[in-house]
Amino acid sequence: KKDIPAVNFIIHEIHCSRNIEVCRYCSESIPKSEMKDHIESEHVQVICKCRMKMENGLLKDHEASACPLRPALCQYCDIPLTFDKLQEHEVYCGARTETCGGCGRNVLLKDLKEHPRVCG
């Protein structure tokens, strides 16, 4: 997408009408010779492991940031879980205790980061 000098516009327009096509799904300008590959790689419907149906071009972002089955690590024990199980696990895991080396008290794992401020 750039400015075309007026002198070259007619030649440019002819070239584009012969060689370029606008994708009916995403409105991108694609060379006609690549349109089939573009549709197959970007717009074919696929099913994620979470059973959600979407265009192939959206799958990578979905798996990285929105899929409930994407991998996640517990902040307390670093066990790998799926994102949909993470919150329930962290509530349980953060309620475990560890003995403080400074004051000897049992401290909840979820409070360990703040404990040094109040440690006797």
PDB file of C-alpha atoms in Angstrom:
ATOM      1  CA  LYS A   1       0.000   0.000   0.000  1.00  0.00           C
ATOM      2  CA  LYS A   2       1.906   2.976  -1.298  1.00  0.00           C
ATOM      3  CA  ASP A   3       1.257   6.026  -3.427  1.00  0.00           C
ATOM      4  CA  ILE A   4       1.329   5.432  -7.180  1.00  0.00           C
ATOM      5  CA  PRO A   5       2.490   8.283  -9.421  1.00  0.00           C
ATOM      6  CA  ALA A   6      -0.352   9.420 -11.701  1.00  0.00           C
ATOM      7  CA  VAL A   7       1.710   8.615 -14.809  1.00  0.00           C
ATOM      8  CA  ASN A   8       1.996   4.963 -13.777  1.00  0.00           C
ATOM      9  CA  PHE A   9      -1.507   4.547 -12.387  1.00  0.00           C
ATOM     10  CA  ILE A  10      -3.153   2.964 -15.446  1.00  0.00           C
ATOM     11  CA  ILE A  11      -0.319   0.430 -15.839  1.00  0.00           C
ATOM     12  CA  HIS A  12      -0.467  -0.293 -12.110  1.00  0.00           C
ATOM     13  CA  GLU A  13      -4.237  -0.750 -12.220  1.00  0.00           C
ATOM     14  CA  ILE A  14      -3.984  -3.205 -15.131  1.00  0.00           C
ATOM     15  CA  HIS A  15      -1.228  -5.149 -13.366  1.00  0.00           C
ATOM     16  CA  CYS A  16      -3.232  -5.375 -10.143  1.00  0.00           C
ATOM     17  CA  SER A  17      -6.471  -6.435 -11.829  1.00  0.00           C
ATOM     18  CA  ARG A  18      -4.594  -9.265 -13.570  1.00  0.00           C
ATOM     19  CA  ASN A  19      -2.415 -10.419 -10.678  1.00  0.00           C
ATOM     20  CA  ILE A  20      -3.932  -9.361  -7.359  1.00  0.00           C
ATOM     21  CA  GLU A  21      -7.107 -10.500  -5.655  1.00  0.00           C
ATOM     22  CA  VAL A  22      -8.750  -9.295  -2.455  1.00  0.00           C
ATOM     23  CA  CYS A  23      -9.330 -12.116   0.022  1.00  0.00           C
ATOM     24  CA  ARG A  24     -13.052 -12.517   0.686  1.00  0.00           C
ATOM     25  CA  TYR A  25     -12.362 -13.378   4.328  1.00  0.00           C
ATOM     26  CA  CYS A  26      -9.787 -10.837   5.506  1.00  0.00           C
ATOM     27  CA  SER A  27      -9.792  -8.211   2.714  1.00  0.00           C
ATOM     28  CA  GLU A  28      -6.021  -8.500   2.263  1.00  0.00           C
ATOM     29  CA  SER A  29      -4.572  -8.068  -1.212  1.00  0.00           C
ATOM     30  CA  ILE A  30      -3.055 -11.407  -2.216  1.00  0.00           C
ATOM     31  CA  PRO A  31      -1.394 -12.447  -5.484  1.00  0.00           C
ATOM     32  CA  LYS A  32      -3.891 -14.608  -7.393  1.00  0.00           C
ATOM     33  CA  SER A  33      -1.321 -17.390  -7.662  1.00  0.00           C
ATOM     34  CA  GLU A  34      -1.106 -17.546  -3.849  1.00  0.00           C
ATOM     35  CA  MET A  35      -4.798 -17.186  -2.989  1.00  0.00           C
ATOM     36  CA  LYS A  36      -5.468 -20.920  -2.599  1.00  0.00           C
ATOM     37  CA  ASP A  37      -2.488 -21.323  -0.263  1.00  0.00           C
ATOM     38  CA  HIS A  38      -3.507 -18.193   1.662  1.00  0.00           C
ATOM     39  CA  ILE A  39      -7.035 -19.482   2.260  1.00  0.00           C
ATOM     40  CA  GLU A  40      -5.786 -22.944   3.248  1.00  0.00           C
ATOM     41  CA  SER A  41      -3.151 -21.621   5.632  1.00  0.00           C
ATOM     42  CA  GLU A  42      -5.103 -18.740   7.177  1.00  0.00           C
ATOM     43  CA  HIS A  43      -8.836 -19.286   6.817  1.00  0.00           C
ATOM     44  CA  VAL A  44      -9.513 -23.012   6.852  1.00  0.00           C
ATOM     45  CA  GLN A  45     -11.503 -23.951   9.950  1.00  0.00           C
ATOM     46  CA  VAL A  46      -9.609 -25.988  12.543  1.00  0.00           C
ATOM     47  CA  ILE A  47     -10.551 -27.292  15.965  1.00  0.00           C
ATOM     48  CA  CYS A  48      -8.340 -26.512  18.946  1.00  0.00           C
ATOM     49  CA  LYS A  49      -7.645 -29.146  21.597  1.00  0.00           C
ATOM     50  CA  CYS A  50     -10.223 -27.278  23.735  1.00  0.00           C
ATOM     51  CA  ARG A  51     -12.789 -28.074  20.999  1.00  0.00           C
ATOM     52  CA  MET A  52     -13.206 -24.454  19.929  1.00  0.00           C
ATOM     53  CA  LYS A  53     -13.541 -23.986  16.165  1.00  0.00           C
ATOM     54  CA  MET A  54     -11.642 -21.112  14.515  1.00  0.00           C
ATOM     55  CA  GLU A  55      -9.647 -20.069  11.472  1.00  0.00           C
ATOM     56  CA  ASN A  56      -6.189 -21.620  11.273  1.00  0.00           C
ATOM     57  CA  GLY A  57      -4.582 -18.151  11.241  1.00  0.00           C
ATOM     58  CA  LEU A  58      -6.016 -17.448  14.710  1.00  0.00           C
ATOM     59  CA  LEU A  59      -5.057 -20.759  16.310  1.00  0.00           C
ATOM     60  CA  LYS A  60      -1.505 -19.832  17.376  1.00  0.00           C
ATOM     61  CA  ASP A  61      -2.624 -16.714  19.283  1.00  0.00           C
ATOM     62  CA  HIS A  62      -5.565 -18.607  20.806  1.00  0.00           C
ATOM     63  CA  GLU A  63      -3.286 -21.399  22.037  1.00  0.00           C
ATOM     64  CA  ALA A  64      -0.845 -18.879  23.512  1.00  0.00           C
ATOM     65  CA  SER A  65      -3.236 -16.552  25.314  1.00  0.00           C
ATOM     66  CA  ALA A  66      -6.881 -17.639  25.356  1.00  0.00           C
ATOM     67  CA  CYS A  67      -7.118 -21.429  25.288  1.00  0.00           C
ATOM     68  CA  PRO A  68      -8.261 -22.836  28.635  1.00  0.00           C
ATOM     69  CA  LEU A  69      -5.986 -25.836  27.970  1.00  0.00           C
ATOM     70  CA  ARG A  70      -2.829 -23.792  27.392  1.00  0.00           C
ATOM     71  CA  PRO A  71       0.105 -24.721  29.626  1.00  0.00           C
ATOM     72  CA  ALA A  72       0.590 -22.787  32.857  1.00  0.00           C
ATOM     73  CA  LEU A  73       2.920 -23.118  35.846  1.00  0.00           C
ATOM     74  CA  CYS A  74       1.874 -22.887  39.476  1.00  0.00           C
ATOM     75  CA  GLN A  75       3.544 -19.855  41.048  1.00  0.00           C
ATOM     76  CA  TYR A  76       4.172 -21.780  44.266  1.00  0.00           C
ATOM     77  CA  CYS A  77       5.449 -25.186  43.135  1.00  0.00           C
ATOM     78  CA  ASP A  78       6.146 -24.787  39.369  1.00  0.00           C
ATOM     79  CA  ILE A  79       4.041 -27.859  38.511  1.00  0.00           C
ATOM     80  CA  PRO A  80       2.852 -27.633  34.889  1.00  0.00           C
ATOM     81  CA  LEU A  81      -0.956 -27.521  34.626  1.00  0.00           C
ATOM     82  CA  THR A  82      -3.550 -26.404  32.135  1.00  0.00           C
ATOM     83  CA  PHE A  83      -4.761 -22.833  32.590  1.00  0.00           C
ATOM     84  CA  ASP A  84      -8.306 -23.939  33.477  1.00  0.00           C
ATOM     85  CA  LYS A  85      -6.956 -25.912  36.471  1.00  0.00           C
ATOM     86  CA  LEU A  86      -4.425 -23.303  37.629  1.00  0.00           C
ATOM     87  CA  GLN A  87      -6.577 -21.111  39.890  1.00  0.00           C
ATOM     88  CA  GLU A  88      -8.049 -24.020  41.860  1.00  0.00           C
ATOM     89  CA  HIS A  89      -4.590 -25.562  42.268  1.00  0.00           C
ATOM     90  CA  GLU A  90      -2.987 -22.277  43.403  1.00  0.00           C
ATOM     91  CA  VAL A  91      -5.668 -21.748  46.061  1.00  0.00           C
ATOM     92  CA  TYR A  92      -4.808 -25.171  47.478  1.00  0.00           C
ATOM     93  CA  CYS A  93      -1.057 -24.927  46.912  1.00  0.00           C
ATOM     94  CA  GLY A  94      -0.749 -21.388  48.325  1.00  0.00           C
ATOM     95  CA  ALA A  95      -2.454 -22.546  51.544  1.00  0.00           C
ATOM     96  CA  ARG A  96       0.435 -24.932  52.328  1.00  0.00           C
ATOM     97  CA  THR A  97       2.910 -23.678  54.927  1.00  0.00           C
ATOM     98  CA  GLU A  98       6.650 -23.398  55.154  1.00  0.00           C
ATOM     99  CA  THR A  99       8.711 -22.646  58.257  1.00  0.00           C
ATOM    100  CA  CYS A 100      10.330 -19.212  58.215  1.00  0.00           C
ATOM    101  CA  GLY A 101      14.105 -19.426  58.739  1.00  0.00           C
ATOM    102  CA  GLY A 102      14.072 -16.071  60.568  1.00  0.00           C
ATOM    103  CA  CYS A 103      11.245 -16.316  63.089  1.00  0.00           C
ATOM    104  CA  GLY A 104      10.461 -20.032  63.018  1.00  0.00           C
ATOM    105  CA  ARG A 105       6.749 -19.464  62.376  1.00  0.00           C
ATOM    106  CA  ASN A 106       4.780 -21.444  59.813  1.00  0.00           C
ATOM    107  CA  VAL A 107       3.902 -19.106  56.943  1.00  0.00           C
ATOM    108  CA  LEU A 108       1.431 -19.736  54.129  1.00  0.00           C
ATOM    109  CA  LEU A 109       3.190 -20.039  50.767  1.00  0.00           C
ATOM    110  CA  LYS A 110       0.927 -17.327  49.385  1.00  0.00           C
ATOM    111  CA  ASP A 111       2.215 -14.963  52.106  1.00  0.00           C
ATOM    112  CA  LEU A 112       5.937 -15.799  51.818  1.00  0.00           C
ATOM    113  CA  LYS A 113       6.781 -12.812  49.609  1.00  0.00           C
ATOM    114  CA  GLU A 114       5.274 -10.351  52.099  1.00  0.00           C
ATOM    115  CA  HIS A 115       6.479 -12.160  55.237  1.00  0.00           C
ATOM    116  CA  PRO A 116       9.995 -10.637  55.414  1.00  0.00           C
ATOM    117  CA  ARG A 117       8.371  -7.184  55.963  1.00  0.00           C
ATOM    118  CA  VAL A 118       6.566  -8.386  59.101  1.00  0.00           C
ATOM    119  CA  CYS A 119       8.984 -11.088  60.247  1.00  0.00           C
ATOM    120  CA  GLY A 120       9.831 -10.625  63.955  1.00  0.00           C
TER     121      GLY A 120
END
